Short mmCIF file of C-alpha atoms and ligand atoms in Angstrom, two decimals:
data_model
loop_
_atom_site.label_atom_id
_atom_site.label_comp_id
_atom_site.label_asym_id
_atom_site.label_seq_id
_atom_site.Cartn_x
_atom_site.Cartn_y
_atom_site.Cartn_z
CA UNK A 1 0.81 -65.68 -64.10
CA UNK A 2 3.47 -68.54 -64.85
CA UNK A 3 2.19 -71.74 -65.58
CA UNK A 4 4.51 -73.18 -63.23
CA UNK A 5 3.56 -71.14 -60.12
CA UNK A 6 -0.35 -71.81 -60.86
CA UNK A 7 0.80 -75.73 -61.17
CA UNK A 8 2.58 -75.54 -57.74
CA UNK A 9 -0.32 -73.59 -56.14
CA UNK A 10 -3.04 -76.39 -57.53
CA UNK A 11 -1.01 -78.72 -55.96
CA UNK A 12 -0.53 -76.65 -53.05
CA UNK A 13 -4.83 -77.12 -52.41
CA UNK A 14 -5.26 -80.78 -53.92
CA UNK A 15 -2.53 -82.29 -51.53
CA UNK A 16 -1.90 -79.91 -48.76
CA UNK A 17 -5.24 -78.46 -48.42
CA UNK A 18 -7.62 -80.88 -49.41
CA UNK A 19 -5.48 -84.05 -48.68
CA UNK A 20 -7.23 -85.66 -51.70
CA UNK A 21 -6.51 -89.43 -50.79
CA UNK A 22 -6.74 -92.72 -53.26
CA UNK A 23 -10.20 -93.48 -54.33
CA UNK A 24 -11.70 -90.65 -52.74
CA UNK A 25 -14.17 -88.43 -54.61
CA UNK A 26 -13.74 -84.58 -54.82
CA UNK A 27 -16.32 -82.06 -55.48
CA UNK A 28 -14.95 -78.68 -55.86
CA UNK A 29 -17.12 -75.48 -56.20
CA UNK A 30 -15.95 -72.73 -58.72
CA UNK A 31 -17.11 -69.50 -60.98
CA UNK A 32 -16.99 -69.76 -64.16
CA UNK A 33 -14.37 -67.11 -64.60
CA UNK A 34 -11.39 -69.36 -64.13
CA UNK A 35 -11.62 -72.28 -66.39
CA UNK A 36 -8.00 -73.09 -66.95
CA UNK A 37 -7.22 -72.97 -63.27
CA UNK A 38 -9.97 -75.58 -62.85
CA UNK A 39 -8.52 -77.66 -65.12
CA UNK A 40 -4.88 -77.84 -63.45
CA UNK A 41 -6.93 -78.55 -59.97
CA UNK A 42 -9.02 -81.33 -61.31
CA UNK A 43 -5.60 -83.30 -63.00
CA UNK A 44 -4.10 -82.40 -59.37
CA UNK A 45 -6.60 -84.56 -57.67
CA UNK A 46 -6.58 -87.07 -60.41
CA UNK A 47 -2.82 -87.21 -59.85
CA UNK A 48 -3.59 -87.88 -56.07
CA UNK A 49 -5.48 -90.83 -57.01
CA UNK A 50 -8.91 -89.28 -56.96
CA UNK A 51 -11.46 -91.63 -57.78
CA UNK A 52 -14.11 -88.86 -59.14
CA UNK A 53 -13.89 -84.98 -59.37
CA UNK A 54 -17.30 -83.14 -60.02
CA UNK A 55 -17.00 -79.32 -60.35
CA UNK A 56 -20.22 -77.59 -59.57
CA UNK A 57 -19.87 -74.07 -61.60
CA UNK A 58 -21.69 -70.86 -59.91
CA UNK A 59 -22.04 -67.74 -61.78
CA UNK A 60 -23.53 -65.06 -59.09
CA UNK A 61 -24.94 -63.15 -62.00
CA UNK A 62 -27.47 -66.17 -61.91
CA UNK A 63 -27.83 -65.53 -58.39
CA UNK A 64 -29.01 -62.08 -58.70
CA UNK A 65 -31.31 -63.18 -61.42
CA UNK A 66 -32.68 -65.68 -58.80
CA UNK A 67 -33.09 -63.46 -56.45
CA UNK A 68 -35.30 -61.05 -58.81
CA UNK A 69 -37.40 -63.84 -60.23
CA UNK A 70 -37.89 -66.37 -58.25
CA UNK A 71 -40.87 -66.40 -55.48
CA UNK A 72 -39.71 -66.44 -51.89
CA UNK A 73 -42.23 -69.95 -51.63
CA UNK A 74 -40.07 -71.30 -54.12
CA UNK A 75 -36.58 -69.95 -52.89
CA UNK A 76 -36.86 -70.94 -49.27
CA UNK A 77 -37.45 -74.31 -50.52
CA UNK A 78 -34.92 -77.51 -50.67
CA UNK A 79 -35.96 -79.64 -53.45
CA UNK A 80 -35.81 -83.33 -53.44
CA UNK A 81 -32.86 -83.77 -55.73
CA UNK A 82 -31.04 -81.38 -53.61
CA UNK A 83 -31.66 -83.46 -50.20
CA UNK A 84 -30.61 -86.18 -52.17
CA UNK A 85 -27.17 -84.71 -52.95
CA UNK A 86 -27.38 -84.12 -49.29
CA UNK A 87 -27.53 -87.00 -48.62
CA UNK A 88 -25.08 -88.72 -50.79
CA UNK A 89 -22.60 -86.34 -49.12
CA UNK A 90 -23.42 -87.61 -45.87
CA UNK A 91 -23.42 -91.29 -47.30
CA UNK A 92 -20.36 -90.86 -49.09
CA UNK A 93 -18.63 -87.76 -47.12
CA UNK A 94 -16.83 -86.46 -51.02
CA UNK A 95 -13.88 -84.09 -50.33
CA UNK A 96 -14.61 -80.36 -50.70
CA UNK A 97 -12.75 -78.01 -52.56
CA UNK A 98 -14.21 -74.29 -52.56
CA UNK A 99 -12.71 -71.47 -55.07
CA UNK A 100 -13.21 -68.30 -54.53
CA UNK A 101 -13.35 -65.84 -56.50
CA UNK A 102 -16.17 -64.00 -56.94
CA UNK A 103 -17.18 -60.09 -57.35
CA UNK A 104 -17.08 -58.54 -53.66
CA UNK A 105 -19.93 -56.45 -55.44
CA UNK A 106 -21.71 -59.15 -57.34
CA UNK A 107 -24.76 -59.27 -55.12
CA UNK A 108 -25.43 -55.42 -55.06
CA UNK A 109 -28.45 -55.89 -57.23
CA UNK A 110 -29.58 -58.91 -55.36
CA UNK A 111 -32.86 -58.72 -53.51
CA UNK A 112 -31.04 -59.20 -49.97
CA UNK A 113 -34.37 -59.34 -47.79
CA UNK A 114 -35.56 -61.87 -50.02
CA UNK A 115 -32.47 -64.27 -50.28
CA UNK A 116 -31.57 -63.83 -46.44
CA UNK A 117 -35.84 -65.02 -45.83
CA UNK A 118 -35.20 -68.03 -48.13
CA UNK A 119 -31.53 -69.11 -46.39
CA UNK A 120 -33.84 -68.41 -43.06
CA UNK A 121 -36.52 -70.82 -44.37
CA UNK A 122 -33.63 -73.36 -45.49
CA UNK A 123 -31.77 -73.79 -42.90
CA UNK A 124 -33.78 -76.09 -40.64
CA UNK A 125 -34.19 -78.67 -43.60
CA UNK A 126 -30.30 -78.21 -44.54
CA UNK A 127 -29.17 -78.41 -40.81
CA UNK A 128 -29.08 -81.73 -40.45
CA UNK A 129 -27.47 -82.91 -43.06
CA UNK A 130 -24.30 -80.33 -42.15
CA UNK A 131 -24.64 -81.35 -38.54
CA UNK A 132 -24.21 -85.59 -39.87
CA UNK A 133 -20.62 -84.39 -41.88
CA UNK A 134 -19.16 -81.81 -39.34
CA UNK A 135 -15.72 -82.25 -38.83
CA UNK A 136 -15.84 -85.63 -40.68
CA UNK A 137 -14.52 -84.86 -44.57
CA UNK A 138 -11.49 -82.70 -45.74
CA UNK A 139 -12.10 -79.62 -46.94
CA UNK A 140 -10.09 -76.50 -48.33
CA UNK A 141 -11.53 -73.21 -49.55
CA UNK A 142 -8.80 -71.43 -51.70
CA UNK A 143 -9.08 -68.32 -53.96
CA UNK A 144 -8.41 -67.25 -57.59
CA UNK A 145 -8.59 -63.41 -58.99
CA UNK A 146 -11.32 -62.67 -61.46
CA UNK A 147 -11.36 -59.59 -63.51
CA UNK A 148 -14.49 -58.20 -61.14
CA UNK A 149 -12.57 -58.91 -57.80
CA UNK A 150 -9.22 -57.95 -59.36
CA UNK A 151 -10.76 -54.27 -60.03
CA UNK A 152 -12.21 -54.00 -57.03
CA UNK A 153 -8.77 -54.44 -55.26
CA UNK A 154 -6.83 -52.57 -58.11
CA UNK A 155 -9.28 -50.38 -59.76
CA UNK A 156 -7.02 -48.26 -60.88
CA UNK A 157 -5.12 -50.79 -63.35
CA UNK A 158 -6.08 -52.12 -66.28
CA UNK A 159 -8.22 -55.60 -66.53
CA UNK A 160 -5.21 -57.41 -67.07
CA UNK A 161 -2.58 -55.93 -64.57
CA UNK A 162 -5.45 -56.11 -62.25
CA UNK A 163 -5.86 -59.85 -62.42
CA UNK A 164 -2.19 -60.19 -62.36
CA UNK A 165 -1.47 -58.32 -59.27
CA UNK A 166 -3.60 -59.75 -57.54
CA UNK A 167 -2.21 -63.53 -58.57
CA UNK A 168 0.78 -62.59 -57.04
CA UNK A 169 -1.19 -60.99 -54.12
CA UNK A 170 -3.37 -64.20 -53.66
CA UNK A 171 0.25 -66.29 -53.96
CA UNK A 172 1.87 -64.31 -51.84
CA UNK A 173 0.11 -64.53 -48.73
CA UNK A 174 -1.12 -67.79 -49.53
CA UNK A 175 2.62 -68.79 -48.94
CA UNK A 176 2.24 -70.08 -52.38
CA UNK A 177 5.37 -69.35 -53.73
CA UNK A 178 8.61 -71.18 -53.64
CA UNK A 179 8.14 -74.44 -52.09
CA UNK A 180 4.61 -74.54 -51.05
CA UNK A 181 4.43 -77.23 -49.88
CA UNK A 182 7.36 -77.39 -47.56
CA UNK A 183 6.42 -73.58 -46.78
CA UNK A 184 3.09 -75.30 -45.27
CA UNK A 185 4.87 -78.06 -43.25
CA UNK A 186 6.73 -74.87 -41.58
CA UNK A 187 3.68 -73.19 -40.99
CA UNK A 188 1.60 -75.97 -39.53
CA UNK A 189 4.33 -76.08 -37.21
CA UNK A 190 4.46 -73.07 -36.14
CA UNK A 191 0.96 -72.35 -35.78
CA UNK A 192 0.20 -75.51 -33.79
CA UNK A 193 3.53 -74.37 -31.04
CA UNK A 194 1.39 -70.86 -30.58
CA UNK A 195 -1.98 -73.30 -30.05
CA UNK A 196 0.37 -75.72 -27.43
CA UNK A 197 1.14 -72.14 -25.26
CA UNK A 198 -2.08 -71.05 -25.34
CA UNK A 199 -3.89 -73.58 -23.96
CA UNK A 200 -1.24 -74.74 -21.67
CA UNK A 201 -2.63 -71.61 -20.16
CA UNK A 202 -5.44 -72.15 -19.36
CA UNK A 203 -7.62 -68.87 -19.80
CA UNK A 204 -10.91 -68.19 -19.09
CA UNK A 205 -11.40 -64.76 -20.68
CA UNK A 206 -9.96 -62.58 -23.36
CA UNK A 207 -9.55 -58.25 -22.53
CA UNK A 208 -9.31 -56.60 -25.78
CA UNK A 209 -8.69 -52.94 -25.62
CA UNK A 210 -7.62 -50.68 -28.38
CA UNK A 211 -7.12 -46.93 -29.29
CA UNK A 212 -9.91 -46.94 -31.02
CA UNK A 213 -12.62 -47.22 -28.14
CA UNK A 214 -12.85 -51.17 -27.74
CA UNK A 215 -13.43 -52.54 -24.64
CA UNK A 216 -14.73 -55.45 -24.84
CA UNK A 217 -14.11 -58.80 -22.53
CA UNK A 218 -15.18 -62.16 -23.64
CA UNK A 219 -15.42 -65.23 -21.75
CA UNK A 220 -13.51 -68.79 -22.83
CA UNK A 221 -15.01 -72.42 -22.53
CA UNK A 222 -13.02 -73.88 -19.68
CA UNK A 223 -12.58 -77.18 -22.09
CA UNK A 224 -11.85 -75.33 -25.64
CA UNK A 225 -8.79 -75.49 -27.33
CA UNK A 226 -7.43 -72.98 -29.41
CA UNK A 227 -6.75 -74.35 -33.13
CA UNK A 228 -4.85 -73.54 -36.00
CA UNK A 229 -3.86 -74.41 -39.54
CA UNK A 230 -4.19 -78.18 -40.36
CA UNK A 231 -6.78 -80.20 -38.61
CA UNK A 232 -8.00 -83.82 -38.89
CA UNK A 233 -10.93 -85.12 -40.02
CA UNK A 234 -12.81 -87.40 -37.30
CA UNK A 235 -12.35 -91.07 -38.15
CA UNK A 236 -10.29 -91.39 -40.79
CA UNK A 237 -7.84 -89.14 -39.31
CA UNK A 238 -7.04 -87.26 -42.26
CA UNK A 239 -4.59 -84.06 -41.81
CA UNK A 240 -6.25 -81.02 -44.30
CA UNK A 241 -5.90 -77.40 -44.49
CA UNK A 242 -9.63 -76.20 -44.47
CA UNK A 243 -7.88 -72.25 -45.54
CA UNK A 244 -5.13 -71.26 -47.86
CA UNK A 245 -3.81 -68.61 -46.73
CA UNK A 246 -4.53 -69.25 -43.08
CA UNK A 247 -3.04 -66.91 -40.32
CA UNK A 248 -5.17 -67.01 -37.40
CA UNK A 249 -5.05 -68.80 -34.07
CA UNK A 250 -8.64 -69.37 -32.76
CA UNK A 251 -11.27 -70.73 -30.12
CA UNK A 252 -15.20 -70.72 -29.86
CA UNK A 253 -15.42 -68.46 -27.35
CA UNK A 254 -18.51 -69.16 -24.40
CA UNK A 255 -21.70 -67.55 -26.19
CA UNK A 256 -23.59 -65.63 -23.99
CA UNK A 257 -20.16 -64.20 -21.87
CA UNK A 258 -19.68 -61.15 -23.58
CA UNK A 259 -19.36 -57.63 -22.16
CA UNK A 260 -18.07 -54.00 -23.52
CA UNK A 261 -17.77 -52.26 -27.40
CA UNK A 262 -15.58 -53.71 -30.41
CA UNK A 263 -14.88 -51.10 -33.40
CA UNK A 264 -14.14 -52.78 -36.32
CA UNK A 265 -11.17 -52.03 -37.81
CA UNK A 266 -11.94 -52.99 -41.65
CA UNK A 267 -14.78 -52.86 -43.82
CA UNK A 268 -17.03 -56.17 -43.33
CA UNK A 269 -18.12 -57.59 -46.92
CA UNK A 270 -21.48 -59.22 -46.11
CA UNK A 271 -23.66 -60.67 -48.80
CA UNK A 272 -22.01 -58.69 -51.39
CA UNK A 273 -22.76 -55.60 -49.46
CA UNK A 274 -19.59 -53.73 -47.64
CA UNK A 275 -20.13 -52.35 -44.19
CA UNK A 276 -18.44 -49.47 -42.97
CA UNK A 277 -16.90 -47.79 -40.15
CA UNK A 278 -18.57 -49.98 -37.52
CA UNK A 279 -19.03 -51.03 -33.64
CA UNK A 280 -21.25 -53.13 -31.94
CA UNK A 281 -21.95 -53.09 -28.12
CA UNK A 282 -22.37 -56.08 -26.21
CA UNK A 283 -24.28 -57.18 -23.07
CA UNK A 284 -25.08 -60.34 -21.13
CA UNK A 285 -23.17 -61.65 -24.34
CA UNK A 286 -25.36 -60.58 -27.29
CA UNK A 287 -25.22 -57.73 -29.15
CA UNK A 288 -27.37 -55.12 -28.20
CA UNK A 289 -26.49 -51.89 -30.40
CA UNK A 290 -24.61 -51.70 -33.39
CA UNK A 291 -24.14 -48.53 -35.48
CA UNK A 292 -22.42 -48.14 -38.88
CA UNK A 293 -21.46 -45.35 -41.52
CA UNK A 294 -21.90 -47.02 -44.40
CA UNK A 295 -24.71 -49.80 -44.48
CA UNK A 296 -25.89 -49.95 -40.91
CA UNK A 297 -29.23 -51.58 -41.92
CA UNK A 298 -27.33 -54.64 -43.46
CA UNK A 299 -25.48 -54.89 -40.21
CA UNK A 300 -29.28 -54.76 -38.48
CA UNK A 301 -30.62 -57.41 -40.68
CA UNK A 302 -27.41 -59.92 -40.08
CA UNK A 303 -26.91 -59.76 -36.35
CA UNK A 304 -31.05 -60.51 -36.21
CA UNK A 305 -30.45 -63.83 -39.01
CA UNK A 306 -31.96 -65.61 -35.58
CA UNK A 307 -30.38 -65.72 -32.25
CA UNK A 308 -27.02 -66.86 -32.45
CA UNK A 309 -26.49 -64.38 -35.17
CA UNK A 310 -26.10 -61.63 -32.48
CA UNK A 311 -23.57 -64.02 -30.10
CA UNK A 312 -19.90 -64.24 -30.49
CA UNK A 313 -18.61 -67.91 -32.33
CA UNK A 314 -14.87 -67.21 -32.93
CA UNK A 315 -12.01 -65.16 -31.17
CA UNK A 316 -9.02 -65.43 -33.98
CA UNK A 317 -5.88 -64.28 -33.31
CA UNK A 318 -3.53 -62.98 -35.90
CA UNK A 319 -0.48 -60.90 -35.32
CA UNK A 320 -0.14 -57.05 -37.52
CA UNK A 321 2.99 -59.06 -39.31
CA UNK A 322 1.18 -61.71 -40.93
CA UNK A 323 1.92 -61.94 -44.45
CA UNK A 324 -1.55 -60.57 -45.53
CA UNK A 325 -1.33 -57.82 -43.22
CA UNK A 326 1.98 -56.77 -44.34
CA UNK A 327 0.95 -56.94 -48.39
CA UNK A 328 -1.30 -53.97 -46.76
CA UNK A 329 -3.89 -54.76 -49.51
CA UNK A 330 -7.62 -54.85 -48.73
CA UNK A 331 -8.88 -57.90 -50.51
CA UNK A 332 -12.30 -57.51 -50.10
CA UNK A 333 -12.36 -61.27 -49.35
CA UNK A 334 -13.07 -62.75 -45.98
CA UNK A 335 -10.55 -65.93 -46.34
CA UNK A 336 -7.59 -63.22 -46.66
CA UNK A 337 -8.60 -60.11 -45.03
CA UNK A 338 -9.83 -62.01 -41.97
CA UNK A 339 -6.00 -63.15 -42.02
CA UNK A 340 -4.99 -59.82 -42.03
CA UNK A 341 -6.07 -59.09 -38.44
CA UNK A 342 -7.69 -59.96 -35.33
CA UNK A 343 -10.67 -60.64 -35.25
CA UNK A 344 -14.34 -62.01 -33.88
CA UNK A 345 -17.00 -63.44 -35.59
CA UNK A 346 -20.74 -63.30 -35.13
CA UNK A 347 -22.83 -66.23 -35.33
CA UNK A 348 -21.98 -70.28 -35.40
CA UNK A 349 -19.04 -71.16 -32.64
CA UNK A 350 -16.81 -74.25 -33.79
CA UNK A 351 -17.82 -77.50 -31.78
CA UNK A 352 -14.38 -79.20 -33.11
CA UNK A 353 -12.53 -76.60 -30.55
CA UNK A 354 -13.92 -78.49 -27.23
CA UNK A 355 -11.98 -81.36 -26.45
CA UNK A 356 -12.98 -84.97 -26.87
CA UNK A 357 -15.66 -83.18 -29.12
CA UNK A 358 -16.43 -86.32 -30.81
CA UNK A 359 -18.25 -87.38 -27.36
CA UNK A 360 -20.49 -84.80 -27.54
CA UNK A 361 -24.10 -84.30 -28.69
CA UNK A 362 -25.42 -81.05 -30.12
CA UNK A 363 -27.69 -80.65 -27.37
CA UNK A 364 -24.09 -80.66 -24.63
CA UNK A 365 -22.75 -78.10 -27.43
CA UNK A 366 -25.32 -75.66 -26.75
CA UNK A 367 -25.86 -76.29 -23.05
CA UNK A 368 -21.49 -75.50 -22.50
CA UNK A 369 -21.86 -72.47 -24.60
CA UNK A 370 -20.64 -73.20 -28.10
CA UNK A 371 -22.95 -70.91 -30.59
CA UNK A 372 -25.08 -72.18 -32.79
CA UNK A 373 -26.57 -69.95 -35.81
CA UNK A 374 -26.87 -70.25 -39.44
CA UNK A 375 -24.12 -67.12 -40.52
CA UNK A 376 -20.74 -67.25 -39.41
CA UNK A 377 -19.76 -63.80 -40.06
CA UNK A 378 -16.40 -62.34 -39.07
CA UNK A 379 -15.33 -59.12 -38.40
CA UNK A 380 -11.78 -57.33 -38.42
CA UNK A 381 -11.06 -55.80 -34.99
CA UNK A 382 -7.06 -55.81 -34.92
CA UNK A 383 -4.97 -52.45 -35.21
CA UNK A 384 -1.44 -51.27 -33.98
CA UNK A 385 -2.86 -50.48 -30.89
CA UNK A 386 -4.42 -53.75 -30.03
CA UNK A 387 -4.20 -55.21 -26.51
CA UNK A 388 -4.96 -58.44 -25.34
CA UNK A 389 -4.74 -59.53 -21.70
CA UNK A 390 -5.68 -62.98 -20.89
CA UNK A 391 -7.33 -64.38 -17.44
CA UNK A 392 -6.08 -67.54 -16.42
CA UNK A 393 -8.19 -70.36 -14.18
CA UNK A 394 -6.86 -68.94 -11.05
CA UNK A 395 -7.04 -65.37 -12.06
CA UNK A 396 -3.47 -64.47 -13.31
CA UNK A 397 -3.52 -62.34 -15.60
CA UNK A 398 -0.94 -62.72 -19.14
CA UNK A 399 -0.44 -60.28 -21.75
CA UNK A 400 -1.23 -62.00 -25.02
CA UNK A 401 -1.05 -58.88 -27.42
CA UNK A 402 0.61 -55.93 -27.05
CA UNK A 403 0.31 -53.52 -30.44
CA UNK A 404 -1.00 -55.63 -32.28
CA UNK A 405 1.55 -58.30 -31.93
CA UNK A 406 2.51 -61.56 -30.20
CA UNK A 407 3.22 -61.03 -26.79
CA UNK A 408 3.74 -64.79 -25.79
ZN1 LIG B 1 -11.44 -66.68 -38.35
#
């Protein structure tokens, strides 16, 4: 790929994603597939005035090898250095840059049951340390093509076209190309106008029907808000784009308010496993059946990760037309293909959607019906025959979707 695009996009992440501001410290978390693209992000945030930029590399072989050697005792626990970093972040709240780009099959040979035990085990140490930073640091997760990922989406090309096409793939829909930063300032805009109309609506629940079978109806938290694109950090006030490319319109819908059957309408990529051909019934607002071609037992395993795993955190909306959808490619990749489509997600709701959340305590969180749970999984669920029929306070009723598209 040009030089000159990969520049642009770097920038593109350090200043419209991340929002790296003077004398702030970055810590951005890469593979060590993509050195040179490091590189160009790391001068970006220098360029911003960056005070410090730490890159922690991950290589998921090592992961694997992890999983294979290491005793459970030893994997489910958080060592001292690690709270330590913990803390620092919460001390020092550093600026987060995630790139992804990792095999979608990389942890195939992974011993799942033993790493999802250990994140189990984990969590409760790691939980409040995440709880003492949410919403209050930038963040932006981004993506660059390794040769794995590349022929996974283009396995019929060569190593090298592979990686190539899918630059332009990844640029594409990450409205990359061009201006990209202007191309941003557009989009912000135009994503926060669709938030405005939704929630000058005031809906309680969401229909979703589809050709496929689904019929499912979820309930809304009275005082949510539907987000999208940029956000702020608490505090500082600091604009960021937490995803590049970023499509969807979303809420945290009211866990536990859940009724009907959703068929997925892509493949789900969990844990380096991909799940198939799926559906999952719902009652009283969990999860009570889910059945799969391919992989059903993963699917088991994730919506029993503890009890929020097997509640609803996310309604997204995302029209067929998006550019992701249109490139028609399956990236294997949550942070595109979830941009491709509607969708739901499983697990951990998003506190920063309830108004004045900054008032809140966990403890309110939970009792109003935002999820808690340590995955955060989502799931395609949009097609060209989506519906979506929204019930207002006072029982109006507003077509959202129709097809698959925009209705409002
Ligand atoms: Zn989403």
């Amino acid at each position: 790929m040009q030089k000159t695009k990969l520049k642009a996009y770097a920038k593109l992440i350090a200043q419209k994603g991340a929002n790296v501001q003077k004398g702030q410290v970055v810590w951005i978390t890469a593979s060590l597939d993509q050195p040179e693209f490091v590189e160009m992000l790391v001068k970006e945030c220098y360029a911003l005035g960056a005070k410090r930029v730490t890159v922690d590399w991950q290589h998921l072989p090592l992961t694997v090898l992890d999983s294979k050697y290491v005793t459970l005792k030893n994997l489910s626990q958080v060592e001292e250095w690690q709270k330590q970093k913990m803390q620092y972040q919460v001390d020092n709240l550093p600026v987060r840059i995630y790139l992804e780009s990792d095999d979608p099959d990389g942890l195939n040979k992974a011993d799942q049951e033993k790493m999802a035990k250990a994140r189990m085990a984990q969590y409760p140490i790691r939980k409040p340390y995440i709880d003492a930073i949410d919403n209050k640091y930038q963040w932006c997760i981004a993506a660059v093509p390794s040769i794995a990922w590349a022929k996974k989406v283009f396995p019929e090309d060569k190593p090298k076209l592979a990686v190539e096409r899918l630059w332009s793939a990844i640029l594409f829909t990450s409205r990359a190309l061009g201006n990209p930063i202007e191309n941003w300032t557009e989009h912000n805009k135009n994503l926060h106008s669709k938030c405005e109309l939704l929630n000058a609506m005031k809906l309680r629940s969401l229909h979703y029907t589809s050709a496929q079978g689904t019929d499912l109806k979820v309930g809304l938290l009275p005082n949510a808000n539907f987000l999208a694109g940029s956000e702020s950090t608490l505090g500082n006030n600091i604009e960021f784009n937490p995803n590049i490319p970023s499509e969807e319109v979303f809420t945290t819908p009211k866990a536990g308010a859940a009724e009907g059957i959703v068929y997925a309408t892509k493949p789900l990529s969990y844990q380096g496993v991909l799940i198939e051909d799926f559906s999952m019934e719902f009652k009283d607002g969990k999860v009570v059946k889910v059945s799969a071609r391919k992989n059903q037992a993963q699917l088991e395993q994730m919506v029993s990760m503890d009890k929020g795993a097997a509640m609803l955190g996310e309604c997204a909306l995302v029209p067929q037309d998006s550019p992701i959808a249109v490139s028609d490619i399956l990236f294997y990749n949550t942070l595109f293909d979830e941009n491709a489509s509607c969708h739901l997600a499983l697990g951990r709701g998003f506190s920063n959607c309830v108004q004045n959340y900054e008032k809140y305590t966990q403890e309110e969180f939970d009792a109003m019906g935002v999820n808690t749970s340590m995955i955060h999984v989502d799931f395609m669920i949009g097609s060209d025959t989506l519906d979506i029929v929204g019930t207002t306070e006072d029982g109006k009723d507003v077509q959202i979707f129709k097809n698959g598209h925009w209705a409002i």
